[in-house]
Short mmCIF file of C-alpha atoms in Angstrom, two decimals:
data_model
loop_
_atom_site.label_atom_id
_atom_site.label_comp_id
_atom_site.label_asym_id
_atom_site.label_seq_id
_atom_site.Cartn_x
_atom_site.Cartn_y
_atom_site.Cartn_z
CA MET A 36 201.00 69.17 -17.25
CA THR A 37 202.98 66.07 -18.09
CA THR A 38 201.75 62.95 -19.75
CA ALA A 39 202.85 59.63 -18.46
CA THR A 40 204.69 57.46 -20.92
CA PRO A 41 203.94 53.76 -20.88
CA THR A 42 206.69 51.74 -19.33
CA ALA A 43 208.25 49.05 -21.44
CA PRO A 44 207.79 45.49 -20.23
CA PRO A 45 210.76 44.08 -18.42
CA ALA A 46 213.29 42.47 -20.66
CA ALA A 47 213.23 38.72 -20.74
CA PRO A 48 215.78 37.34 -18.30
CA ARG A 49 218.85 35.92 -19.91
CA THR A 50 218.89 32.27 -19.10
CA PRO A 51 221.84 29.97 -19.52
CA ALA A 52 220.09 28.43 -22.53
CA SER A 53 219.70 31.78 -24.27
CA ALA A 54 223.05 33.33 -23.37
CA PRO A 55 225.13 33.50 -26.52
CA ARG A 56 228.46 31.75 -26.46
CA ARG A 57 231.52 33.71 -27.45
CA ARG A 58 232.07 33.52 -31.21
CA PRO A 59 235.26 31.74 -32.27
CA ALA A 60 237.35 34.60 -33.58
CA GLY A 61 239.78 32.19 -35.21
CA ASP A 62 237.06 30.77 -37.46
CA ILE A 63 236.04 34.28 -38.48
CA ASP A 64 239.64 35.18 -39.32
CA GLY A 65 239.86 31.98 -41.33
CA PHE A 66 236.83 32.96 -43.35
CA ARG A 67 238.30 36.41 -43.93
CA GLY A 68 241.57 34.89 -45.05
CA LEU A 69 239.92 32.48 -47.48
CA ALA A 70 237.72 35.25 -48.85
CA ALA A 71 240.68 37.58 -49.37
CA LEU A 72 242.75 34.91 -51.14
CA SER A 73 239.77 33.96 -53.29
CA THR A 74 239.23 37.62 -54.19
CA VAL A 75 242.80 37.92 -55.43
CA ALA A 76 242.47 34.72 -57.46
CA PHE A 77 239.13 35.87 -58.89
CA HIS A 78 240.50 39.21 -60.08
CA VAL A 79 243.57 37.64 -61.67
CA TRP A 80 241.22 35.11 -63.34
CA GLN A 81 238.94 37.97 -64.40
CA GLN A 82 241.77 39.98 -65.92
CA TYR A 83 243.07 37.00 -67.87
CA THR A 84 239.56 36.25 -69.12
CA ALA A 85 239.11 39.85 -70.23
CA TYR A 86 242.55 40.05 -71.87
CA ASP A 87 241.98 36.84 -73.82
CA ALA A 88 242.11 37.47 -77.58
CA ARG A 89 238.57 36.18 -78.10
CA GLY A 90 237.27 37.66 -74.88
CA SER A 91 235.36 34.54 -73.87
CA HIS A 92 237.73 31.70 -72.99
CA PRO A 93 238.70 31.23 -69.33
CA PRO A 94 242.40 30.99 -68.47
CA VAL A 95 242.06 27.36 -67.31
CA ALA A 96 240.67 24.46 -69.30
CA ASN A 97 239.28 22.47 -66.36
CA PRO A 98 235.64 23.56 -65.77
CA ALA A 99 235.73 22.52 -62.10
CA LEU A 100 238.90 24.50 -61.38
CA ASP A 101 237.53 27.39 -63.39
CA ALA A 102 234.38 27.36 -61.23
CA VAL A 103 236.49 27.52 -58.05
CA LEU A 104 238.59 30.41 -59.37
CA SER A 105 235.57 32.31 -60.65
CA LEU A 106 233.63 32.01 -57.37
CA GLU A 107 232.69 35.50 -56.25
CA VAL A 108 233.11 35.86 -52.49
CA ILE A 109 232.00 39.47 -52.12
CA ASP A 110 228.69 38.17 -50.80
CA LEU A 111 230.60 36.37 -48.02
CA PHE A 112 232.11 39.70 -46.97
CA PHE A 113 228.60 41.23 -46.90
CA VAL A 114 227.09 38.34 -44.94
CA LEU A 115 229.97 38.18 -42.47
CA SER A 116 230.05 41.93 -41.90
CA ALA A 117 226.30 42.16 -41.35
CA PHE A 118 226.32 39.15 -39.03
CA LEU A 119 229.08 40.52 -36.81
CA LEU A 120 227.68 44.05 -36.65
CA THR A 121 224.03 43.06 -36.17
CA HIS A 122 224.56 40.47 -33.45
CA SER A 123 224.53 42.95 -30.56
CA TYR A 124 221.34 44.58 -31.86
CA ALA A 125 219.70 41.17 -32.23
CA ARG A 126 220.57 40.17 -28.66
CA ALA A 127 219.32 43.49 -27.32
CA ALA A 128 216.07 43.19 -29.27
CA LEU A 129 215.37 39.61 -28.23
CA ASP A 130 216.67 39.46 -24.67
CA GLY A 131 217.06 43.04 -23.49
CA GLY A 132 220.17 45.00 -22.77
CA SER A 133 221.76 48.08 -24.24
CA THR A 134 223.37 48.73 -27.59
CA ARG A 135 226.32 50.84 -28.54
CA PRO A 136 225.33 54.45 -29.39
CA ALA A 137 225.32 55.32 -33.08
CA ARG A 138 228.18 57.78 -32.67
CA ALA A 139 230.39 55.13 -31.04
CA PHE A 140 229.48 52.56 -33.69
CA LEU A 141 230.18 54.93 -36.59
CA PHE A 142 233.40 56.17 -34.96
CA ARG A 143 234.76 52.64 -34.70
CA ARG A 144 233.69 51.80 -38.24
CA ALA A 145 235.35 54.97 -39.53
CA ILE A 146 238.58 54.13 -37.70
CA ARG A 147 238.44 50.65 -39.16
CA ILE A 148 238.08 51.51 -42.86
CA LEU A 149 238.79 55.19 -43.54
CA PRO A 150 242.54 55.74 -42.89
CA LEU A 151 243.70 52.97 -45.21
CA TYR A 152 240.97 53.56 -47.77
CA LEU A 153 241.53 57.31 -48.08
CA LEU A 154 245.29 56.88 -48.31
CA ALA A 155 244.96 54.20 -51.00
CA VAL A 156 242.49 56.26 -53.04
CA LEU A 157 244.73 59.33 -52.95
CA VAL A 158 247.89 57.39 -53.82
CA VAL A 159 246.37 55.38 -56.67
CA TRP A 160 244.40 58.32 -58.08
CA ALA A 161 247.45 60.56 -58.00
CA THR A 162 249.60 58.04 -59.86
CA ARG A 163 246.94 57.68 -62.56
CA ASN A 164 246.24 61.43 -62.78
CA PRO A 165 249.73 62.98 -62.79
CA THR A 166 248.50 66.36 -64.09
CA LEU A 167 245.79 68.42 -62.45
CA PRO A 168 242.85 68.66 -62.39
CA GLY A 169 242.75 65.05 -63.57
CA ASP A 170 239.51 63.14 -63.28
CA TRP A 171 238.39 65.13 -60.23
CA ARG A 172 234.90 63.63 -60.36
CA ASP A 173 236.33 60.13 -59.95
CA LEU A 174 238.32 61.28 -56.92
CA LEU A 175 235.32 63.03 -55.38
CA GLU A 176 233.07 60.02 -55.84
CA HIS A 177 235.59 57.65 -54.30
CA LEU A 178 236.19 59.94 -51.33
CA THR A 179 232.43 60.12 -50.72
CA PHE A 180 231.72 56.44 -51.44
CA THR A 181 229.31 57.35 -54.25
CA HIS A 182 231.18 55.77 -57.17
CA VAL A 183 228.84 52.76 -56.98
CA PHE A 184 226.18 55.04 -58.52
CA ASP A 185 228.33 56.07 -61.50
CA GLN A 186 228.08 53.73 -64.48
CA ASP A 187 231.36 54.97 -65.94
CA ARG A 188 233.49 55.22 -62.79
CA ILE A 189 232.21 52.44 -60.54
CA PHE A 190 235.38 50.38 -61.13
CA TYR A 191 237.87 53.27 -61.44
CA THR A 192 240.88 53.87 -59.15
CA LEU A 193 240.25 50.94 -56.76
CA GLY A 194 237.91 48.65 -58.64
CA PRO A 195 236.86 46.27 -55.82
CA THR A 196 235.96 49.16 -53.50
CA TRP A 197 232.53 49.59 -55.05
CA SER A 198 231.58 47.12 -52.30
CA LEU A 199 232.81 49.54 -49.62
CA SER A 200 230.20 52.01 -50.84
CA LEU A 201 227.57 49.42 -49.96
CA GLU A 202 229.28 48.73 -46.62
CA VAL A 203 229.06 52.40 -45.67
CA LEU A 204 225.40 52.53 -46.71
CA PHE A 205 224.78 49.44 -44.61
CA TYR A 206 226.34 51.10 -41.56
CA LEU A 207 223.91 53.99 -41.94
CA VAL A 208 220.96 51.64 -42.41
CA LEU A 209 221.99 49.58 -39.38
CA VAL A 210 222.33 52.52 -36.98
CA GLY A 211 218.90 53.63 -38.16
CA LEU A 212 217.02 50.33 -38.12
CA GLY A 213 218.86 48.63 -35.25
CA PRO A 214 217.71 50.93 -32.43
CA LEU A 215 214.20 51.07 -33.94
CA ALA A 216 214.02 47.28 -33.87
CA VAL A 217 215.22 47.21 -30.27
CA ARG A 218 212.61 49.76 -29.17
CA ALA A 219 209.84 48.00 -31.09
CA CYS A 220 210.70 44.64 -29.56
CA ARG A 221 210.73 46.01 -26.01
CA ARG A 222 207.00 46.56 -26.34
CA LEU A 223 206.43 42.87 -27.00
CA ARG A 224 206.20 40.59 -23.99
CA ARG A 225 206.56 37.28 -25.82
CA ARG A 226 210.02 36.36 -27.04
CA SER A 227 208.54 34.51 -30.00
CA ALA A 228 206.89 37.74 -31.13
CA ARG A 229 210.19 39.60 -30.87
CA ILE A 230 211.88 36.89 -32.92
CA ALA A 231 209.12 37.10 -35.54
CA VAL A 232 209.49 40.89 -35.85
CA CYS A 233 213.27 40.73 -36.30
CA ALA A 234 213.15 37.76 -38.66
CA GLY A 235 210.37 39.39 -40.69
CA GLY A 236 212.41 42.56 -41.08
CA CYS A 237 215.44 40.60 -42.30
CA LEU A 238 213.27 38.63 -44.71
CA ALA A 239 211.81 41.85 -46.13
CA LEU A 240 215.29 43.30 -46.64
CA TYR A 241 216.34 40.08 -48.38
CA ALA A 242 213.24 39.97 -50.60
CA ALA A 243 213.50 43.58 -51.79
CA PRO A 244 216.60 42.99 -53.99
CA LEU A 245 214.98 39.85 -55.41
CA VAL A 246 211.98 41.91 -56.48
CA TRP A 247 214.21 44.60 -57.98
CA ILE A 248 216.33 42.10 -59.92
CA THR A 249 213.22 40.42 -61.28
CA VAL A 250 211.67 43.70 -62.38
CA ALA A 251 214.92 45.08 -63.78
CA HIS A 252 215.79 41.99 -65.80
CA TYR A 253 212.46 40.53 -66.87
CA ALA A 254 210.15 43.56 -66.93
CA LEU A 255 212.44 46.47 -67.80
CA GLY A 256 214.98 44.48 -69.81
CA ILE A 257 217.98 46.20 -68.19
CA PRO A 258 221.15 44.43 -69.38
CA HIS A 259 223.54 42.88 -66.88
CA THR A 260 226.21 45.36 -67.98
CA ASP A 261 224.26 48.18 -66.36
CA TRP A 262 226.50 48.18 -63.32
CA VAL A 263 224.50 50.70 -61.30
CA ALA A 264 221.34 48.63 -61.68
CA TYR A 265 222.91 45.35 -60.54
CA PHE A 266 225.73 46.49 -58.24
CA GLY A 267 223.81 49.15 -56.31
CA PRO A 268 222.18 48.63 -52.91
CA GLN A 269 218.81 47.91 -54.50
CA ALA A 270 220.32 44.72 -55.99
CA ARG A 271 223.03 43.73 -53.51
CA PHE A 272 221.59 44.39 -50.05
CA GLY A 273 220.41 40.79 -49.94
CA GLY A 274 223.87 39.80 -48.72
CA PHE A 275 223.60 42.11 -45.73
CA ALA A 276 220.05 40.92 -45.07
CA ALA A 277 221.23 37.30 -45.02
CA GLY A 278 223.90 38.19 -42.46
CA MET A 279 221.37 40.06 -40.34
CA GLY A 280 219.05 37.06 -40.48
CA LEU A 281 221.89 34.80 -39.34
CA ALA A 282 222.56 37.13 -36.41
CA VAL A 283 218.89 37.00 -35.40
CA LEU A 284 218.85 33.20 -35.73
CA LEU A 285 221.91 32.68 -33.54
CA ALA A 286 220.70 35.22 -30.98
CA ALA A 287 217.33 33.45 -30.87
CA LEU A 288 218.90 30.00 -30.45
CA GLY A 289 221.59 30.96 -27.98
CA ASP A 290 223.13 27.69 -26.82
CA ARG A 291 220.08 25.69 -27.82
CA ALA A 292 220.08 23.20 -30.69
CA ARG A 293 223.79 23.39 -31.33
CA LEU A 294 224.77 21.13 -34.19
CA THR A 295 226.51 17.84 -33.70
CA PRO A 296 229.71 17.37 -35.77
CA PRO A 297 228.01 15.13 -38.39
CA THR A 298 225.14 17.59 -38.86
CA ALA A 299 227.50 20.57 -38.96
CA LEU A 300 229.69 18.90 -41.58
CA LEU A 301 226.60 17.97 -43.60
CA LEU A 302 225.42 21.59 -43.70
CA THR A 303 228.95 22.77 -44.47
CA GLY A 304 229.22 20.29 -47.32
CA LEU A 305 225.83 21.23 -48.73
CA ALA A 306 226.69 24.94 -48.63
CA LEU A 307 230.07 24.44 -50.31
CA ALA A 308 228.57 22.12 -52.93
CA GLY A 309 225.83 24.64 -53.62
CA LEU A 310 228.35 27.46 -54.05
CA PHE A 311 230.44 25.32 -56.40
CA CYS A 312 227.43 24.37 -58.53
CA LEU A 313 226.26 27.98 -58.58
CA SER A 314 229.63 29.14 -59.88
CA LEU A 315 229.78 26.25 -62.35
CA GLN A 316 226.39 27.10 -63.83
CA SER A 317 226.64 30.89 -63.84
CA ASP A 318 228.53 31.37 -67.12
CA ALA A 319 225.47 31.55 -69.35
CA GLU A 320 222.88 34.26 -68.80
CA GLY A 321 220.16 32.21 -67.17
CA PHE A 322 218.42 31.92 -63.81
CA THR A 323 221.58 31.23 -61.80
CA PHE A 324 223.38 34.11 -63.49
CA THR A 325 220.56 36.56 -62.82
CA TYR A 326 220.02 35.54 -59.19
CA TYR A 327 223.62 34.53 -58.45
CA HIS A 328 224.23 36.93 -55.57
CA PRO A 329 221.02 36.44 -53.54
CA ILE A 330 221.46 32.67 -53.81
CA ALA A 331 225.15 32.89 -52.92
CA ALA A 332 224.35 35.06 -49.89
CA ALA A 333 221.92 32.44 -48.57
CA LEU A 334 224.49 29.68 -49.07
CA TRP A 335 227.24 31.68 -47.33
CA ALA A 336 224.86 32.24 -44.39
CA LEU A 337 224.20 28.49 -44.26
CA LEU A 338 227.94 27.82 -44.30
CA LEU A 339 228.53 30.24 -41.43
CA PHE A 340 225.67 28.69 -39.44
CA GLY A 341 227.11 25.19 -39.90
CA THR A 342 230.54 26.49 -38.84
CA LEU A 343 229.65 28.59 -35.79
CA HIS A 344 226.57 27.03 -34.15
CA ILE A 345 228.20 23.75 -33.15
CA ARG A 346 228.71 21.62 -30.07
CA ARG A 347 232.23 20.54 -30.87
CA ARG A 348 234.75 21.75 -33.41
CA THR A 349 235.15 19.73 -36.60
CA PHE A 350 238.04 19.34 -39.02
CA TRP A 351 236.49 22.22 -41.00
CA ASN A 352 236.89 24.49 -37.98
CA ARG A 353 240.43 23.26 -37.49
CA PHE A 354 241.18 24.04 -41.14
CA LEU A 355 239.91 27.60 -40.71
CA THR A 356 242.35 28.13 -37.84
CA VAL A 357 245.52 26.72 -39.39
CA ARG A 358 248.56 28.86 -38.73
CA TRP A 359 249.02 30.11 -42.28
CA LEU A 360 245.39 31.17 -42.80
CA THR A 361 244.48 33.24 -39.75
CA PRO A 362 247.33 35.75 -40.36
CA VAL A 363 245.91 36.25 -43.86
CA GLY A 364 242.56 36.98 -42.22
CA LEU A 365 244.27 39.57 -40.04
CA ILE A 366 245.58 41.46 -43.08
CA SER A 367 242.57 40.69 -45.30
CA TYR A 368 241.36 44.30 -45.52
CA SER A 369 244.78 45.54 -46.64
CA LEU A 370 244.99 42.66 -49.13
CA PHE A 371 241.56 43.58 -50.45
CA ILE A 372 242.59 47.21 -50.90
CA TRP A 373 246.02 46.75 -52.46
CA HIS A 374 245.87 43.57 -54.54
CA GLU A 375 244.39 45.19 -57.66
CA PRO A 376 246.88 48.11 -57.81
CA VAL A 377 249.71 45.60 -57.29
CA MET A 378 248.35 43.33 -60.03
CA LEU A 379 247.93 46.17 -62.53
CA LEU A 380 251.37 47.55 -61.67
CA LEU A 381 252.93 44.17 -62.40
CA HIS A 382 250.89 43.81 -65.59
CA ASN A 383 251.82 47.26 -66.89
CA ALA A 384 255.48 46.58 -66.13
CA GLY A 385 255.33 43.41 -68.23
CA LEU A 386 256.08 41.18 -65.23
CA LEU A 387 253.04 38.94 -65.58
CA PRO A 388 253.01 36.13 -68.14
CA THR A 389 250.39 36.49 -70.85
CA GLY A 390 247.94 33.98 -72.26
CA PRO A 391 246.09 31.16 -70.52
CA SER A 392 249.27 29.09 -70.11
CA GLY A 393 250.80 31.86 -68.02
CA PHE A 394 247.83 32.21 -65.68
CA PRO A 395 249.15 29.93 -62.86
CA TRP A 396 252.46 31.79 -62.82
CA ALA A 397 250.71 35.16 -62.88
CA LEU A 398 248.55 34.09 -59.95
CA LEU A 399 251.64 33.03 -57.99
CA ILE A 400 253.48 36.27 -58.78
CA VAL A 401 250.52 38.41 -57.70
CA PHE A 402 250.23 36.48 -54.43
CA LEU A 403 253.96 36.81 -53.73
CA ALA A 404 253.80 40.56 -54.30
CA ALA A 405 250.40 41.38 -52.76
CA LEU A 406 250.73 39.47 -49.49
CA PRO A 407 253.89 41.27 -48.27
CA ALA A 408 252.42 44.59 -49.39
CA ALA A 409 249.24 43.85 -47.41
CA ALA A 410 251.24 42.82 -44.33
CA ALA A 411 253.25 46.04 -44.45
CA SER A 412 250.04 48.04 -44.94
CA TYR A 413 248.43 46.40 -41.92
CA TRP A 414 251.29 47.08 -39.52
CA LEU A 415 252.14 50.54 -40.81
CA ILE A 416 248.62 51.90 -41.43
CA GLU A 417 245.77 49.69 -40.22
CA TYR A 418 247.10 48.72 -36.80
CA PRO A 419 248.29 52.22 -35.75
CA ALA A 420 244.96 53.66 -36.92
CA SER A 421 243.06 51.05 -34.92
CA LEU A 422 244.69 52.36 -31.75
CA LEU A 423 242.67 55.55 -32.24
CA GLY A 424 239.59 53.47 -31.46
CA ARG A 425 240.73 53.39 -27.85
CA LEU A 426 240.20 57.14 -27.55
CA LYS A 427 236.50 56.50 -26.91
CA ASP A 428 234.77 53.96 -24.73
CA GLY A 429 231.87 51.71 -25.70
CA HIS A 430 229.40 54.56 -25.15
CA GLY A 431 231.19 56.96 -27.49
CA ARG A 432 232.62 59.11 -24.69
CA PRO A 433 236.31 60.11 -24.61
CA ARG A 434 238.34 57.83 -22.39
CA ASP A 435 240.04 59.23 -19.34
CA PHE A 436 243.53 57.79 -19.53
CA TYR A 437 244.71 59.65 -16.43
CA PRO A 438 241.99 59.28 -13.82
CA GLU A 439 242.12 61.13 -10.55
CA PRO A 440 243.60 58.98 -7.75
CA ALA A 441 240.92 57.54 -5.52
CA LEU A 442 240.41 59.31 -2.18
CA ARG A 443 241.45 57.24 0.78
#
């Protein structure tokens, strides 16, 4: 005896108004390039701040310039990654259609980040642990992306890659929640109800870190130097949630209500001004310091919305696609991976000027060394590894590169 399963309501037809327009890849590369350059500048600034004799004076005297240099863009990486990866799930949930199987999604993500990451971890760890067994626990945690949960080793080997631990966790969360959201929305006939379900889920994921940060700081009194408490997924997943919410918003709008150039520039200006003020006011341990990252994630999402959901391109879009910036976006992952080892190598070799007066020259030297290293890493490691992604099709099945000739 078989039981009949209820049939899902037909997916809402995709109308011209709801069909999403192709995302401008150049703008995305521009964002990646700016974020990568800002990350390098931030870590040079951070090292010079830490190495200062008094341990508190920034390497530049101008507060405005110091705020620009100290702007943390890791939340932009989170928002941008979540937006790009969630968009297909959002469209499938709201307007029907299929999604890429989890195995295909994870395979492509693994091809994207693992070859370069594993090589860099092994090379850097080996140079810093010349005799075995070395700090084997540090190596194991980095190879398994669990160093974000270790208070002592979270910034070892490749310091910035604590964020990759959160990226990998997000991939697992997305392949779990994405198909569930799609199936849940297929039971809802009204598009507005499907939008409400997806938006409510994103809002809940954004609110959870806010609750944790509030409890950790104000109720439990956990200091900000407890890295696991404030760098773990329970505190930083708000960035991914903001990106997911942006994906739902753009999928819901489609081609409707695209921003005019004046409105787009107004939102862009407000987002950039908000990020600048947030960085300017985040030195002292106050409200903006405690909630810096959730606020920054919301502002980055607003900036992306004002950049992508437009009727006509503005000078901001043209800036993002200038010839010198988009190539940096292309090699941004390699630059993110290698810039800290390059900087520390130069510092240990005595090739970086010391003291606040030497900061601009140190920044220039690090850029001149890290950018060629990142370009070489992209073409020698990243790009060849990306070709492996062609071994499987969009459904996760092996490609047939030599099909049988068609019968005549």
